[in-house]
Amino acid sequence: MSTETLPPAGGAKALLRFSEIGIVGAGLMGAGIAQVAAAAGLQVRLFDTDPAAVARGKDQAAKGLQRLVDKGRLDQDGLESAMGRIVAAADLSEVASAGAVIEAVIESLDIKQKVFSTLSAEADDSTVLASNTSAISISEIAGSSSRPEQIIGMHFFSPVPAMPLCEVIRGYRTSDKTLEAALSLAADLGKQSIVVNRDDSGFVTSRLMTVLMHEAVRLVEQGIASAEDIDKACVLGFGHKIGPLATADLTGVDVAYRAGRAIYEGTGDPGYRSPQLLRRMVAAGYLGRKSGQGFYDYEGAK
Ligand SMILES: NC(=O)c1ccc[n+]([C@@H]2O[C@H](COP(=O)([O-])OP(=O)(O)OC[C@H]3O[C@@H](n4cnc5c(N)ncnc54)[C@H](O)[C@@H]3O)[C@@H](O)[C@H]2O)c1
């Protein structure tokens, strides 16, 4: 069964709580969010400090919508009207005038703080200001803003059009009203949410993934089973799409290692300590698909 989230039939605009959304950052995630928002019938204002990124983001969205047309799930008019709803914004003040803003800039506390500080100064009292951060504390992102009660985490998954989950994360000062609005926004975008009550390191999904992936690495380290068989157990026994070691290779062994370390440092919980094998693989340049070798060998496949 496909998990692809579909645009509501005919745009279903009347059912939407939000009519317009601002997106900051037009990279992989920002473009994916723009695609699902436009397909759902929302007007999208897309801003990036790199204008070429906006063009690339629109191209990514158009290609994603074309795949739906090819599968017979959207007609050509639907594609064109959705693309007509995505417009480039000149600056953050244009973005902030939408009812909700989702920030998807690079994973840097400093840059995110600056974006939210500006957005807070420009937004009005009811604007939802959401960050798509994978791991940074929402309270810290909101720390230098004048509207911390309006700031919340909305962690979409990649690829956004295909992944139905949105992890909604409360910061220390996020209001109930903002939480309720963010849940409505996620529903408008065709996503199902989970609520994370505290923005502790790793939220829910990264903590779960880290525990499974670390344990899989330890099983390899201790010679208990091969990487192939550990992944096979997760795929065939638990119904996962791919196993944790194949996931680490796909994400980047270094990225997975850093995510685990950040959770260990953030929580102080020794259960999140990285296995030695991960550290050694990173040091040796075995970073997964991007380096040709990780838990699997991709060079032989070339
Ligand atoms: N890639 C994933 O699988 C994934 C999954 C979930 C969440 N995330 C999170 O989503 C966010 C974006 O990730 P991505 O993979 O789309 O990154 P990306 O590198 O593809 O895109 C980031 C974009 O932000 C732009 N940018 C940088 N500074 C900016 C600023 N001050 N104002 C406006 N635009 C700015 C860059 O030009 C770039 O186009 C990160 O916080 C990341 O942790 C990523």
XYZ file of C-alpha atoms and ligand atoms in Angstrom:
346
model
C 0.000 0.000 0.000
C 1.379 3.405 -0.950
C 1.855 5.828 1.926
C 1.986 8.801 -0.412
C -0.161 11.606 0.961
C -2.517 12.883 -1.653
C -3.907 16.332 -2.271
C -7.528 16.485 -1.136
C -9.935 15.967 -4.037
C -10.683 19.253 -5.790
C -8.428 21.207 -3.434
C -11.045 20.980 -0.610
C -10.127 24.540 0.331
C -13.178 25.173 2.471
C -12.069 22.504 4.932
C -8.666 24.048 5.506
C -7.958 26.105 8.597
C -5.063 27.887 6.893
C -5.300 29.493 3.468
C -1.703 30.643 3.237
C 1.669 29.457 4.474
C 5.144 30.959 4.435
C 8.164 28.675 4.045
C 11.708 29.756 4.879
C 14.382 27.659 3.157
C 13.662 26.113 -0.254
C 15.969 23.080 0.004
C 14.910 19.445 0.065
C 12.476 19.854 2.970
C 11.168 23.344 2.204
C 10.378 22.348 -1.381
C 8.658 19.165 -0.197
C 6.515 21.132 2.263
C 5.728 23.686 -0.475
C 4.583 20.848 -2.739
C 2.188 19.284 -0.230
C 0.859 22.687 0.889
C 0.167 23.874 -2.670
C -1.386 20.519 -3.582
C -3.651 20.806 -0.540
C -4.911 24.199 -1.760
C -2.826 26.613 0.343
C -1.095 29.674 -1.085
C 2.647 29.310 -0.504
C 5.221 32.077 -0.058
C 8.646 30.546 -0.450
C 11.776 32.371 0.713
C 15.433 31.414 0.542
C 18.554 33.579 0.888
C 19.722 31.866 -2.311
C 17.270 32.800 -5.106
C 18.496 29.838 -7.197
C 17.297 27.552 -4.380
C 13.735 28.846 -4.821
C 13.871 27.974 -8.534
C 15.268 24.517 -7.705
C 12.636 24.073 -4.986
C 9.815 24.915 -7.399
C 11.299 22.490 -9.895
C 11.403 19.753 -7.219
C 7.743 20.458 -6.356
C 6.725 20.368 -10.041
C 8.483 17.035 -10.524
C 6.785 15.623 -7.427
C 3.370 16.746 -8.681
C 4.134 15.359 -12.143
C 4.705 11.935 -10.538
C 1.165 12.163 -9.135
C -0.149 13.052 -12.605
C 1.740 10.068 -14.075
C 0.111 7.804 -11.513
C -3.324 9.225 -12.355
C -3.749 10.773 -8.894
C -3.792 14.404 -10.038
C -4.832 15.962 -13.334
C -2.801 18.463 -15.335
C -5.039 21.366 -14.221
C -4.448 20.354 -10.615
C -0.703 20.408 -11.192
C -0.793 23.809 -12.848
C -3.030 25.403 -10.245
C -0.896 23.969 -7.416
C 2.276 25.350 -9.013
C 0.516 28.712 -9.491
C 0.013 28.859 -5.728
C 3.776 28.733 -5.004
C 5.292 32.221 -5.230
C 8.755 33.442 -4.323
C 8.875 35.846 -1.373
C 11.318 38.755 -1.477
C 12.103 38.734 2.250
C 11.075 37.384 5.648
C 8.455 40.086 6.203
C 6.522 38.824 3.154
C 6.693 35.303 4.590
C 5.650 36.430 8.068
C 2.397 37.898 6.813
C 1.049 34.385 6.104
C -1.035 32.762 8.872
C 1.627 30.131 9.464
C 5.333 29.907 8.726
C 7.464 26.782 8.548
C 11.210 27.276 8.735
C 13.365 24.697 6.915
C 16.802 26.335 6.733
C 19.993 24.422 7.455
C 20.359 22.738 10.862
C 22.131 25.610 12.668
C 20.941 27.078 15.974
C 22.475 30.442 15.201
C 20.791 30.777 11.779
C 17.446 29.509 13.068
C 17.535 31.966 15.996
C 18.119 34.858 13.587
C 15.254 33.722 11.339
C 12.815 33.436 14.278
C 13.902 36.739 15.759
C 13.024 38.482 12.472
C 9.830 36.486 11.961
C 8.683 37.333 15.513
C 9.154 41.028 14.879
C 7.092 40.854 11.671
C 4.361 38.328 12.539
C 1.059 39.059 14.226
C -0.380 37.586 17.428
C -1.927 34.523 15.849
C 0.800 33.458 13.398
C 2.134 29.940 13.961
C 5.931 30.000 13.740
C 7.183 26.438 13.221
C 10.650 24.949 12.812
C 11.312 21.746 10.892
C 14.459 21.076 12.934
C 15.349 17.391 13.334
C 16.982 17.820 16.725
C 17.602 21.393 17.931
C 15.742 22.447 21.070
C 12.670 24.540 20.240
C 13.149 26.489 23.486
C 16.654 27.478 22.354
C 15.455 28.453 18.875
C 12.740 30.588 20.520
C 15.175 31.964 23.117
C 15.982 35.208 21.350
C 12.524 35.785 19.879
C 9.828 38.140 21.124
C 7.079 35.518 20.554
C 8.274 32.232 22.136
C 4.674 31.183 22.843
C 4.015 31.112 19.071
C 7.084 28.998 18.231
C 6.787 25.240 17.874
C 8.542 22.305 16.191
C 6.934 20.653 13.173
C 9.326 17.884 12.169
C 8.350 16.543 8.754
C 10.069 13.478 7.332
C 11.843 13.049 4.034
C 10.571 12.758 1.351
C 7.800 15.048 2.627
C 5.185 14.117 -0.014
C 5.559 10.409 0.807
C 5.944 10.373 4.582
C 2.690 10.761 6.523
C 4.177 11.692 9.940
C 4.696 15.136 11.459
C 6.342 15.188 14.904
C 4.964 18.287 16.655
C 7.239 19.495 19.454
C 6.448 21.939 22.240
C 9.106 24.327 23.440
C 9.163 25.451 27.063
C 6.945 28.446 26.344
C 4.841 27.152 23.424
C 1.177 27.948 24.117
C -1.718 25.486 23.921
C -3.214 27.687 21.218
C -0.076 27.332 19.077
C -0.026 23.564 19.605
C -3.644 23.267 18.541
C -3.015 25.462 15.458
C 0.094 23.450 14.489
C -1.883 20.205 14.697
C -4.522 21.747 12.411
C -1.822 22.899 10.011
C -0.306 19.404 9.865
C -3.782 18.015 9.125
C -4.282 20.658 6.410
C -1.063 19.364 4.836
C -2.403 15.812 4.900
C -0.122 14.655 7.739
C -0.793 12.743 10.922
C 0.863 14.090 14.043
C 2.373 12.932 17.271
C 2.831 15.441 20.104
C 6.183 15.697 21.875
C 5.552 17.447 25.184
C 9.170 18.376 25.929
C 11.856 19.348 23.453
C 14.521 17.138 25.001
C 17.317 16.108 22.669
C 16.202 13.756 19.889
C 12.468 14.320 20.502
C 10.728 10.927 20.029
C 11.639 9.644 16.573
C 15.404 10.280 16.681
C 15.635 8.669 20.142
C 13.829 5.554 18.950
C 15.873 5.341 15.770
C 19.140 5.863 17.649
C 18.418 3.055 20.123
C 17.559 0.599 17.339
C 20.496 1.615 15.168
C 23.012 1.517 18.043
C 21.804 -1.939 19.062
C 22.064 -3.159 15.463
C 25.656 -1.845 15.314
C 26.493 -3.600 18.610
C 25.128 -6.870 17.238
C 27.493 -6.534 14.262
C 30.359 -5.479 16.563
C 29.880 -8.532 18.768
C 29.701 -10.868 15.764
C 26.216 -12.000 16.718
C 24.822 -11.650 13.203
C 25.687 -10.111 9.852
C 24.474 -6.629 8.837
C 22.333 -8.264 6.146
C 20.619 -10.576 8.618
C 20.033 -7.842 11.218
C 18.385 -5.640 8.592
C 16.453 -8.650 7.272
C 15.105 -9.284 10.778
C 13.777 -5.718 10.987
C 12.269 -5.818 7.494
C 10.671 -9.254 7.653
C 10.071 -9.508 11.395
C 8.973 -5.953 12.213
C 7.668 -4.793 8.841
C 10.198 -1.944 8.536
C 10.774 -0.717 4.989
C 14.538 -0.898 5.363
C 16.723 -2.049 8.241
C 18.601 0.283 10.640
C 22.045 -0.406 9.146
C 20.870 0.241 5.585
C 19.249 3.412 6.984
C 22.557 4.493 8.565
C 24.286 3.969 5.197
C 21.589 6.002 3.459
C 21.569 8.869 5.961
C 25.355 8.836 6.321
C 27.153 6.858 9.049
C 28.715 10.154 10.216
C 25.292 11.849 10.402
C 23.877 8.918 12.379
C 26.938 8.977 14.681
C 26.593 12.735 15.317
C 22.841 12.410 15.960
C 23.519 9.690 18.557
C 26.259 11.743 20.214
C 24.001 14.814 20.371
C 21.292 12.777 22.133
C 23.856 11.259 24.520
C 25.240 14.706 25.344
C 21.781 16.280 25.544
C 20.225 13.667 27.809
C 23.318 12.505 29.727
C 21.845 8.994 29.465
C 24.617 6.357 29.022
C 22.124 4.203 27.111
C 22.702 6.515 24.137
C 26.510 6.155 24.162
C 27.708 5.432 20.607
C 29.106 1.974 19.864
C 32.882 2.011 19.200
C 32.325 0.519 15.760
C 30.394 3.611 14.636
C 33.186 5.929 15.787
C 35.814 3.772 14.051
C 33.837 3.617 10.800
C 33.528 7.416 10.726
C 37.259 7.804 11.395
C 38.005 5.338 8.573
C 35.744 7.177 6.108
C 33.175 4.368 5.911
C 30.280 6.817 5.693
C 27.764 4.690 3.797
C 26.421 5.259 0.311
C 28.082 8.660 -0.124
C 31.586 7.208 0.387
C 30.912 3.905 -1.380
C 31.281 1.806 1.787
C 29.516 1.570 5.087
C 27.792 -1.450 6.567
C 27.411 -2.508 2.926
C 29.761 -2.226 -0.027
C 28.380 0.057 -2.763
C 31.537 0.128 -4.839
C 31.169 -3.445 -5.991
C 27.739 -2.488 -7.317
C 29.156 0.263 -9.613
N 16.965 16.274 4.892
C 16.224 15.525 5.715
O 16.087 14.301 5.561
C 15.510 16.189 6.864
C 14.453 15.511 7.509
C 13.760 16.160 8.547
C 14.153 17.436 8.940
N 15.208 18.048 8.325
C 15.550 19.405 8.780
O 14.997 20.343 7.856
C 15.851 21.495 7.756
C 16.228 21.701 6.313
O 16.888 20.564 5.817
P 17.110 20.321 4.253
O 17.592 18.933 4.118
O 15.931 20.805 3.485
O 18.327 21.341 3.990
P 18.866 21.897 2.591
O 20.319 22.136 2.793
O 18.406 21.058 1.445
O 18.123 23.332 2.444
C 18.341 24.388 3.327
C 18.040 25.681 2.589
O 18.052 26.758 3.536
C 18.560 27.886 2.872
N 18.974 28.877 3.871
C 20.086 28.884 4.652
N 20.058 29.949 5.489
C 18.890 30.611 5.243
C 18.273 31.758 5.800
N 18.856 32.467 6.784
N 17.073 32.155 5.312
C 16.465 31.450 4.306
N 17.008 30.346 3.741
C 18.204 29.933 4.213
C 19.688 27.347 2.004
O 20.007 28.263 0.946
C 19.057 26.038 1.508
O 18.394 26.234 0.258
C 17.022 21.226 8.715
O 16.740 21.802 9.960
C 17.046 19.705 8.804
O 17.622 19.238 10.013
C 15.873 17.481 7.289
